[in-house]
PDB file of C-alpha atoms in Angstrom:
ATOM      1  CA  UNK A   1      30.456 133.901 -62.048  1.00 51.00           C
ATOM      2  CA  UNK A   2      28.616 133.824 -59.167  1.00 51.00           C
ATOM      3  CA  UNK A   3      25.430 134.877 -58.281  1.00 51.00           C
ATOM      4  CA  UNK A   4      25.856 138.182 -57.780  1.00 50.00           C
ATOM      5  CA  UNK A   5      27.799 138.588 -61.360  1.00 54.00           C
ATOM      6  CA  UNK A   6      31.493 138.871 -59.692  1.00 52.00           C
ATOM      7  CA  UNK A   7      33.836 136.334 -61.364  1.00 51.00           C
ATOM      8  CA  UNK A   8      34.422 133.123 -59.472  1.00 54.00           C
ATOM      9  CA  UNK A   9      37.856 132.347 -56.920  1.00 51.00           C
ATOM     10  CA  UNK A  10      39.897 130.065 -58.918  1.00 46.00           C
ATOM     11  CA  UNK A  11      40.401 126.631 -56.737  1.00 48.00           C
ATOM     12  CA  UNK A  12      43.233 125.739 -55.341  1.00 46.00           C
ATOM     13  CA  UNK A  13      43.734 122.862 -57.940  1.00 43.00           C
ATOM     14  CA  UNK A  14      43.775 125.127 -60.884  1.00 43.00           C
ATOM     15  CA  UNK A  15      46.385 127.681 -59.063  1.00 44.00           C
ATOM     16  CA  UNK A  16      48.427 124.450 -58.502  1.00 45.00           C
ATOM     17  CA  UNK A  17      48.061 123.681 -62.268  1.00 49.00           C
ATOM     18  CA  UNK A  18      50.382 127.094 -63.258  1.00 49.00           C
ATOM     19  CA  UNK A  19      47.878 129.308 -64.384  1.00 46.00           C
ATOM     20  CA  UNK A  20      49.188 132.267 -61.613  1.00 46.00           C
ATOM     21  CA  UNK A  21      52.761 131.257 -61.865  1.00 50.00           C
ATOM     22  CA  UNK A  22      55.425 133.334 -63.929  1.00 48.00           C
ATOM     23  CA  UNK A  23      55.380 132.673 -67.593  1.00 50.00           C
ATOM     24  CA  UNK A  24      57.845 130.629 -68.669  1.00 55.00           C
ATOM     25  CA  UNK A  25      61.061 131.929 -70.483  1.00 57.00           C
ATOM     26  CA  UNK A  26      60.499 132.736 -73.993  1.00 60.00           C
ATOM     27  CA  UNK A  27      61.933 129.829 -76.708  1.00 63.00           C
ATOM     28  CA  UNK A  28      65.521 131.023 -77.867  1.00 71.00           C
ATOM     29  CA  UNK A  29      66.916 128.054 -80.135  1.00 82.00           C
ATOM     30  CA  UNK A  30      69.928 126.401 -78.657  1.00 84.00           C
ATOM     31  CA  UNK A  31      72.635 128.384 -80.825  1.00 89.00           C
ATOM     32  CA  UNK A  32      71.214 131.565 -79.871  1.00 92.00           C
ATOM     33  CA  UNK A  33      71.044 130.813 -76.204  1.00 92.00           C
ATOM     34  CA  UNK A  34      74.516 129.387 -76.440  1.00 94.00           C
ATOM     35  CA  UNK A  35      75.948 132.878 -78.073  1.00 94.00           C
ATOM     36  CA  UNK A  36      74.127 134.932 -75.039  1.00 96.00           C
ATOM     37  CA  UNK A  37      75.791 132.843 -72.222  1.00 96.00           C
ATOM     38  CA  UNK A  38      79.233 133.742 -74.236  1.00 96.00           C
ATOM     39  CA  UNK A  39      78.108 137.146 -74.003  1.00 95.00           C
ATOM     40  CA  UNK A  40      77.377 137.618 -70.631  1.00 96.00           C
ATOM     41  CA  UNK A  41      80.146 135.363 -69.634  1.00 96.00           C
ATOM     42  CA  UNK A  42      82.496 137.579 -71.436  1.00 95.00           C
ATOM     43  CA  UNK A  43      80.866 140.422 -69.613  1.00 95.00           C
ATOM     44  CA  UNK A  44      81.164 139.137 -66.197  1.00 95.00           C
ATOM     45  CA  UNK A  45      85.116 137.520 -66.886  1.00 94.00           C
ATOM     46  CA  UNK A  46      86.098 140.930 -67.805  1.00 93.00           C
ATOM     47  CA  UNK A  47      84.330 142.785 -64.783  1.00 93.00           C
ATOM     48  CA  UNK A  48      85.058 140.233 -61.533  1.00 92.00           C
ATOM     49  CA  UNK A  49      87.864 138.200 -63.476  1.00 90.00           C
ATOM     50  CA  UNK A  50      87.901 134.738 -63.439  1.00 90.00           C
ATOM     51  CA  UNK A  51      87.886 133.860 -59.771  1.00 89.00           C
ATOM     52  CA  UNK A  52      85.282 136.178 -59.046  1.00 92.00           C
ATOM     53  CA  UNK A  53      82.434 135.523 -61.554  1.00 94.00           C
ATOM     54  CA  UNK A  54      79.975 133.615 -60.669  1.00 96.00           C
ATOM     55  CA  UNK A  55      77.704 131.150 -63.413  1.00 96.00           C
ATOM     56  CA  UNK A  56      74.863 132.223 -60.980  1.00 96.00           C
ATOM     57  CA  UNK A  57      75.662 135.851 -62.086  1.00 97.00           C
ATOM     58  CA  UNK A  58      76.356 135.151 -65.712  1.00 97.00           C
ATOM     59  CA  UNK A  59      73.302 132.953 -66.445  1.00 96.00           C
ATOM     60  CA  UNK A  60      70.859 135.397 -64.852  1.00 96.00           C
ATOM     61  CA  UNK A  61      72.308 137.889 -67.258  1.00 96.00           C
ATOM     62  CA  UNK A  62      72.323 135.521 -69.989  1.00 95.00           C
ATOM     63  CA  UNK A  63      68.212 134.883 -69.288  1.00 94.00           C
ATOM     64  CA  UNK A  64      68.372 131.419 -68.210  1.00 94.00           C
ATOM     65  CA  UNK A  65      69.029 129.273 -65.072  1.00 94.00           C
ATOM     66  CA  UNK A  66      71.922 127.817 -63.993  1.00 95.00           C
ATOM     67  CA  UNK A  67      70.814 124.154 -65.557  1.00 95.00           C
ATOM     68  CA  UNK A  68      70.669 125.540 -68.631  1.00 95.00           C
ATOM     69  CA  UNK A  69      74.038 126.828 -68.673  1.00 96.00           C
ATOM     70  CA  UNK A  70      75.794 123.835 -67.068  1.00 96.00           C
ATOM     71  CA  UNK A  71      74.135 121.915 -70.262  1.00 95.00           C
ATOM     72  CA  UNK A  72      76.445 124.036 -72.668  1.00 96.00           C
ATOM     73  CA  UNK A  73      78.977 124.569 -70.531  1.00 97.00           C
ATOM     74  CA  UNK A  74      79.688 121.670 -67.561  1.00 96.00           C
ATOM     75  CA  UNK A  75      82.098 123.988 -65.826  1.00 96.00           C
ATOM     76  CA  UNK A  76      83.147 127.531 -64.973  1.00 94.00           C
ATOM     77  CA  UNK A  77      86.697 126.665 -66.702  1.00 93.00           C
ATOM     78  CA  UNK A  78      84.664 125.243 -69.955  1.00 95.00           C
ATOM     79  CA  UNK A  79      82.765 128.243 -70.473  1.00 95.00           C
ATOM     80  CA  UNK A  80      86.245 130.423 -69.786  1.00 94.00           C
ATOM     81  CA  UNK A  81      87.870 128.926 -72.044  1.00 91.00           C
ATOM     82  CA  UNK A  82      84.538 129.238 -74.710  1.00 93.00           C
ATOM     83  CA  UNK A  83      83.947 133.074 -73.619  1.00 94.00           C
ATOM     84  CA  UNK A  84      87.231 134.140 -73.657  1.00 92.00           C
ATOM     85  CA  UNK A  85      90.251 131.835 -74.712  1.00 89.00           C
ATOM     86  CA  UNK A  86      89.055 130.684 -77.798  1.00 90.00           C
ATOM     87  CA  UNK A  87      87.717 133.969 -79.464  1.00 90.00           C
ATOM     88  CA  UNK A  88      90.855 135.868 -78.190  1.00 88.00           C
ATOM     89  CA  UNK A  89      93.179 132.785 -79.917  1.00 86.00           C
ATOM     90  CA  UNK A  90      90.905 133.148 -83.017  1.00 87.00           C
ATOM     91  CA  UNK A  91      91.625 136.664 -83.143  1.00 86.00           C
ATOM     92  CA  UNK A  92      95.574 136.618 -82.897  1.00 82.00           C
ATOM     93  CA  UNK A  93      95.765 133.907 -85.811  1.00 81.00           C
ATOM     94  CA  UNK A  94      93.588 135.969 -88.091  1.00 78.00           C
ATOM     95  CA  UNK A  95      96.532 139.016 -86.883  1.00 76.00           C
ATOM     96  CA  UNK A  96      99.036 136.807 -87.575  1.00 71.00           C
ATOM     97  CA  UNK A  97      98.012 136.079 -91.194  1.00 68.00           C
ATOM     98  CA  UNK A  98      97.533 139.433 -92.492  1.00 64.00           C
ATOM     99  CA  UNK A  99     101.155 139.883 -91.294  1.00 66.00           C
ATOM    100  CA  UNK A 100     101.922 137.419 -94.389  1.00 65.00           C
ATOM    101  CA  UNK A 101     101.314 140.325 -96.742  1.00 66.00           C
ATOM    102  CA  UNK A 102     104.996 141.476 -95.610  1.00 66.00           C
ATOM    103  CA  UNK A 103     106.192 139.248 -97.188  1.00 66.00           C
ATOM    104  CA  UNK A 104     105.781 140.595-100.920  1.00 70.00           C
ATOM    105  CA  UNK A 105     108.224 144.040 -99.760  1.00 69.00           C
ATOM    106  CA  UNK A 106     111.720 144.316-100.723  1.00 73.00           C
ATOM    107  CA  UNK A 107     112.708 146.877 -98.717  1.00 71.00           C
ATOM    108  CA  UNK A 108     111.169 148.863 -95.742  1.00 66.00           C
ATOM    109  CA  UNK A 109     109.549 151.542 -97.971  1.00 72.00           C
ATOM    110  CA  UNK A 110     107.451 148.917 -99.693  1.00 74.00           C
ATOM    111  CA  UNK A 111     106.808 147.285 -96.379  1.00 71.00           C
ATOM    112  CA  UNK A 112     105.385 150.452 -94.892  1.00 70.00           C
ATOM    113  CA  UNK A 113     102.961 150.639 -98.175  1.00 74.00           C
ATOM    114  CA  UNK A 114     101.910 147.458 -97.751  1.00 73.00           C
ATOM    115  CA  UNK A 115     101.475 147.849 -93.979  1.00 74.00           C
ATOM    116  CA  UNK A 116      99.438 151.118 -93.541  1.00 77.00           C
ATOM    117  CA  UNK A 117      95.926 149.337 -93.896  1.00 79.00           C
ATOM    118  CA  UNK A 118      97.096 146.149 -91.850  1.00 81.00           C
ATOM    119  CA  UNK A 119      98.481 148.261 -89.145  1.00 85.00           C
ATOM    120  CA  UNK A 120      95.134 149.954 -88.388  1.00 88.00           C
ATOM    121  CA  UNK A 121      93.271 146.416 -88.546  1.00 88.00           C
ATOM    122  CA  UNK A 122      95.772 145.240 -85.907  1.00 87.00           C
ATOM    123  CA  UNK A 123      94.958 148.268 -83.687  1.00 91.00           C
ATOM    124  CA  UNK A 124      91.285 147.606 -84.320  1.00 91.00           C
ATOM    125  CA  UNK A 125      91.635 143.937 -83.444  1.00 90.00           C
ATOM    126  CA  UNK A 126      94.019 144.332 -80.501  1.00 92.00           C
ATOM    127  CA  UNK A 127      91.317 147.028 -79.232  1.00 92.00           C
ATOM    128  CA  UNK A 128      88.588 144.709 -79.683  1.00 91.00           C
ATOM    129  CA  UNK A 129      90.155 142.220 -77.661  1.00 91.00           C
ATOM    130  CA  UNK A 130      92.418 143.898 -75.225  1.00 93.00           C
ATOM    131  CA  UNK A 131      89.668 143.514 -72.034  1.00 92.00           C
ATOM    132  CA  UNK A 132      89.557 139.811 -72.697  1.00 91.00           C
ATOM    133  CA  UNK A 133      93.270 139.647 -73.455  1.00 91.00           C
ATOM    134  CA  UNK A 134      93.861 141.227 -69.889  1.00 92.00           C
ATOM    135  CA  UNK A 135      91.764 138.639 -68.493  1.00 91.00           C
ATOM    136  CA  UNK A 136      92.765 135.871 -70.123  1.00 90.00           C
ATOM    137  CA  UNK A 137      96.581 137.124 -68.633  1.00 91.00           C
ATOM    138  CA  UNK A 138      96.077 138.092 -65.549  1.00 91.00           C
ATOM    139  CA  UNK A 139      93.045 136.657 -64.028  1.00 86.00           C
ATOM    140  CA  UNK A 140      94.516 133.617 -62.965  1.00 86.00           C
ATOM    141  CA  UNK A 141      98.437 133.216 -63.426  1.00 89.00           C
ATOM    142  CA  UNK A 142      98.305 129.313 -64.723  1.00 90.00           C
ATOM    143  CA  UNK A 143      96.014 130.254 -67.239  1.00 85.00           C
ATOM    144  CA  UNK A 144      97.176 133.553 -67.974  1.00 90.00           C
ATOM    145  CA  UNK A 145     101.208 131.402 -68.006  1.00 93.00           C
ATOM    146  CA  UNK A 146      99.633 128.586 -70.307  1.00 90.00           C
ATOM    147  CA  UNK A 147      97.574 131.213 -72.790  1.00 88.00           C
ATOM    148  CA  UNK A 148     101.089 132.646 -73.354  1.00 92.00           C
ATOM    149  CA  UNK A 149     103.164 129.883 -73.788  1.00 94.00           C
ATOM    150  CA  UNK A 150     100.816 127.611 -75.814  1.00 90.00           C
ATOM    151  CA  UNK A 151      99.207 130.295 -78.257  1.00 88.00           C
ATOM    152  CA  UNK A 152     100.491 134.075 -77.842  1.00 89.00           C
ATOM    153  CA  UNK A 153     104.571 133.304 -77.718  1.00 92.00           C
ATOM    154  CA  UNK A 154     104.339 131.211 -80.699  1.00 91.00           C
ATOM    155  CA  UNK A 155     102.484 133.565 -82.364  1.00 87.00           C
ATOM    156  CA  UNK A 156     104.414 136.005 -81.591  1.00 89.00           C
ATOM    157  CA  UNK A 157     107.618 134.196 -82.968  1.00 89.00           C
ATOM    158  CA  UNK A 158     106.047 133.431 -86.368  1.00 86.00           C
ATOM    159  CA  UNK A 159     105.540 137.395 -86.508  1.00 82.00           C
ATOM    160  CA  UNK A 160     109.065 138.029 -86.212  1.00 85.00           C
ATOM    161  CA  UNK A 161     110.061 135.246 -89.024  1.00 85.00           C
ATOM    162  CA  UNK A 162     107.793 136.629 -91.582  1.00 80.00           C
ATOM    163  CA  UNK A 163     109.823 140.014 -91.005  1.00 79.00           C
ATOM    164  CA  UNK A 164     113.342 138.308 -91.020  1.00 84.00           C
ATOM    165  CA  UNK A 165     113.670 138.989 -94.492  1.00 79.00           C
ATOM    166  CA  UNK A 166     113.566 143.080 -93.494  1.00 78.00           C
ATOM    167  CA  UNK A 167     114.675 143.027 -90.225  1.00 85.00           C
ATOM    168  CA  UNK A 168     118.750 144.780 -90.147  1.00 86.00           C
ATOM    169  CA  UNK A 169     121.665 142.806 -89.554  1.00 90.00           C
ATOM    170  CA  UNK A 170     122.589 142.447 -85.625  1.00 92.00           C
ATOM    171  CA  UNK A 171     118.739 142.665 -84.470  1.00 92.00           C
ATOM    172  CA  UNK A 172     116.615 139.092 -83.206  1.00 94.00           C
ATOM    173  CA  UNK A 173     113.724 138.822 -86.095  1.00 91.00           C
ATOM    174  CA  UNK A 174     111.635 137.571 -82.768  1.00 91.00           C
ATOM    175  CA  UNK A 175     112.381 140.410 -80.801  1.00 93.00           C
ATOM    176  CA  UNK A 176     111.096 142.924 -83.910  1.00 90.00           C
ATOM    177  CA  UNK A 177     107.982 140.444 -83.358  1.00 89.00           C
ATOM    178  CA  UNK A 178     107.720 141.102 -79.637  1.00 92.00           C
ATOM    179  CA  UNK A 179     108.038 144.577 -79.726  1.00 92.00           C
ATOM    180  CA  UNK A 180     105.675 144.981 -82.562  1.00 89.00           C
ATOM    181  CA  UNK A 181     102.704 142.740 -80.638  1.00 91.00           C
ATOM    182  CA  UNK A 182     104.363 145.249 -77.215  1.00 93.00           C
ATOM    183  CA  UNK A 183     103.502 148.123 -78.907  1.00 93.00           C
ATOM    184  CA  UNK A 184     100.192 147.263 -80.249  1.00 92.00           C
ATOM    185  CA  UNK A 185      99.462 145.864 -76.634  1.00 94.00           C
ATOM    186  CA  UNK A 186     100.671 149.356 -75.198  1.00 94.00           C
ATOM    187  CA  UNK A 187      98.290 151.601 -77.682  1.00 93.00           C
ATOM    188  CA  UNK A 188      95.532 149.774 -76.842  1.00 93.00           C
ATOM    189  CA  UNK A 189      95.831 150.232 -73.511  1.00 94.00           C
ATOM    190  CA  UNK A 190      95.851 153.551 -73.724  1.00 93.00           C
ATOM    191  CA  UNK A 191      93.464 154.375 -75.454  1.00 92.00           C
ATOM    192  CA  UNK A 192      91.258 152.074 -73.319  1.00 91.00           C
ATOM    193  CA  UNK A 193      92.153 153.073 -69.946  1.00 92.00           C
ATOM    194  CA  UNK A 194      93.693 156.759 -71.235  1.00 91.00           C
ATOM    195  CA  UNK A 195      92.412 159.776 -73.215  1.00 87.00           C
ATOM    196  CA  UNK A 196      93.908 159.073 -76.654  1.00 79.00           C
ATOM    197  CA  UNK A 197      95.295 161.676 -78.267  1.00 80.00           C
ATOM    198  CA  UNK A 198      94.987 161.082 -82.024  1.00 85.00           C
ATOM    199  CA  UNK A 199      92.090 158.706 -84.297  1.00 91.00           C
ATOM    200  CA  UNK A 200      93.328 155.458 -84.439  1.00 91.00           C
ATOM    201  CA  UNK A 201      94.550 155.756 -88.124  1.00 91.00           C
ATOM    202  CA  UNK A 202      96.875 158.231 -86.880  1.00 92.00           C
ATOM    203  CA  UNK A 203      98.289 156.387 -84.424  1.00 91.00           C
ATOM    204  CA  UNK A 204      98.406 153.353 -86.819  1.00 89.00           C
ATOM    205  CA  UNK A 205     100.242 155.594 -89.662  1.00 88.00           C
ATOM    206  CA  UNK A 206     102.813 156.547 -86.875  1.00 89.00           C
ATOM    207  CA  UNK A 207     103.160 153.076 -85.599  1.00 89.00           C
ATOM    208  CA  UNK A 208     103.848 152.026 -89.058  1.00 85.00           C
ATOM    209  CA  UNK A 209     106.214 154.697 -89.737  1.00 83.00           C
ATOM    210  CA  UNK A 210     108.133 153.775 -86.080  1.00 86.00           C
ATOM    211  CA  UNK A 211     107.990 149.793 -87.267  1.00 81.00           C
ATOM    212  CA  UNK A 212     109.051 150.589 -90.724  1.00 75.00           C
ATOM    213  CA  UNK A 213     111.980 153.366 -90.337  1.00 76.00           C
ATOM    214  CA  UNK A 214     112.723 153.590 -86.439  1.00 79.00           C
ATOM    215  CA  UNK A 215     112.366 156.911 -84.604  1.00 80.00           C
ATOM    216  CA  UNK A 216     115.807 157.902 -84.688  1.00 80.00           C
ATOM    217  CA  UNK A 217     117.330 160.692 -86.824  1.00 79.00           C
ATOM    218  CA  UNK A 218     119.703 160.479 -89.320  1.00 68.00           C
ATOM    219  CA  UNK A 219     122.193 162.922 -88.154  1.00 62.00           C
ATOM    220  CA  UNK A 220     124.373 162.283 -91.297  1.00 64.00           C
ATOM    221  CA  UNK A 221     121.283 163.567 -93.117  1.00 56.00           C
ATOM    222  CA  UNK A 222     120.887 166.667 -90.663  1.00 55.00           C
ATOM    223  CA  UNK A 223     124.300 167.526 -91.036  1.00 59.00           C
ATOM    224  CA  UNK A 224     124.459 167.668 -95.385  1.00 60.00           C
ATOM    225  CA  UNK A 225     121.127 169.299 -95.091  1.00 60.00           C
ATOM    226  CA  UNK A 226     122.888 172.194 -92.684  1.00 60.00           C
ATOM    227  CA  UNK A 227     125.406 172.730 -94.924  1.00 63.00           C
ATOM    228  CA  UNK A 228     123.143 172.844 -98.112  1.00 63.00           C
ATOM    229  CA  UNK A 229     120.971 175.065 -96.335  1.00 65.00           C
ATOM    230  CA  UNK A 230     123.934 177.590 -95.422  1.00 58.00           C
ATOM    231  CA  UNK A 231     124.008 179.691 -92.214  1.00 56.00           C
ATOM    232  CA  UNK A 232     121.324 181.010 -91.102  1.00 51.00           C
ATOM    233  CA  UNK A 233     121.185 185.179 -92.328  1.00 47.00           C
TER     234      UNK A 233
END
């Protein structure tokens, strides 16, 4: 202090020394900082797509500077394909594999059992996933064209042979596989963008039932049931 009791003007050496610059950044271990780039990344991919994000934009959100994401993650493309590829790949596999559990029916009825719970874990996954599945498509057409052909066609093929075994005579076991992962793809959508109508497990128990039995009527059935019933009096 000085001599009139007011506290001394720190020198210019001790400003220069950091004692009035910003605190640093709090310690986050490597892993943890690592998962909240991913997040942010994922965040920013899905609003400006990938052209349109900037690391700049993602590492502020993330809480650290650009150097520290370019240590995880040299380039924009590497940390795409982290943020968004991989988890969305990881996803589709672990799709795929409960589809397995088809395999056990012997006919469509016991394939619909089996299917009720799997069905609404597919809608919940494809939900989940849907915004980065949109921009891992569509974003950038080479990526969105080699996402497709390397991981989501094949994918989609092995869905359709685990259902050959059940699929009717005269229809493509790989189409059945298309239209299932097209339908999925469709409810999500519109539910995300839309005002669903049902709760999901509705829509999944009528998803099931349209994968399972098809939509159209039996008019064989209509007409014996008429003529059981009588006329009408």
């Amino acid at each position: 202090m000085n001599k009139f009791g007011a506290p001394r003007a720190l020198p210019t050496s001790t400003k220069a020394k950091g004692l009035l610059v910003r605190p640093r950044r709090a310690y986050r271990p490597a892993a943890e900082r690592r998962a909240e780039i991913i997040a942010a990344a994922q965040t920013e991919f899905i609003r400006a797509n990938f052209a349109g994000a900037r690391t700049r934009d993602i590492a502020d959100a993330a809480g650290v500077n650009q150097a520290t994401l370019f240590k995880h993650f040299p380039t924009k493309e590497v940390l795409f394909e982290q943020a968004v590829m991989r988890p969305l790949i990881e996803t589709m596999r672990g799709m795929h594999g409960r589809v397995e559990v088809y395999e056990t029916a012997k006919t469509p009825a016991e394939m619909g059992e089996l299917a009720e719970a799997s069905t609404l874990r597919h809608l919940e996954d494809m939900l989940r996933i849907l915004p980065l599945l949109a921009t891992a498509l569509f974003s950038d057409l080479d990526l969105g064209r080699k996402l497709f052909r390397e991981n989501l066609e094949p994918l989609i093929r092995e869905r359709g042979e685990v259902l050959r075994p059940l699929v009717k005579e005269g229809i493509d076991p790989q189409f059945v596989g298309l239209a299932s992962f097209g339908m999925m793809f469709a409810v999500a959508m519109q539910r995300w963008l839309g005002e669903p109508r049902d709760d999901l497990a509705t829509t999944a128990a009528q998803l099931n039932r349209l994968m399972t039995g098809g939509f159209a009527r039996d008019k064989r059935a209509i007409r014996t049931r008429n003529r059981n019933n009588g006329p009408a009096t």
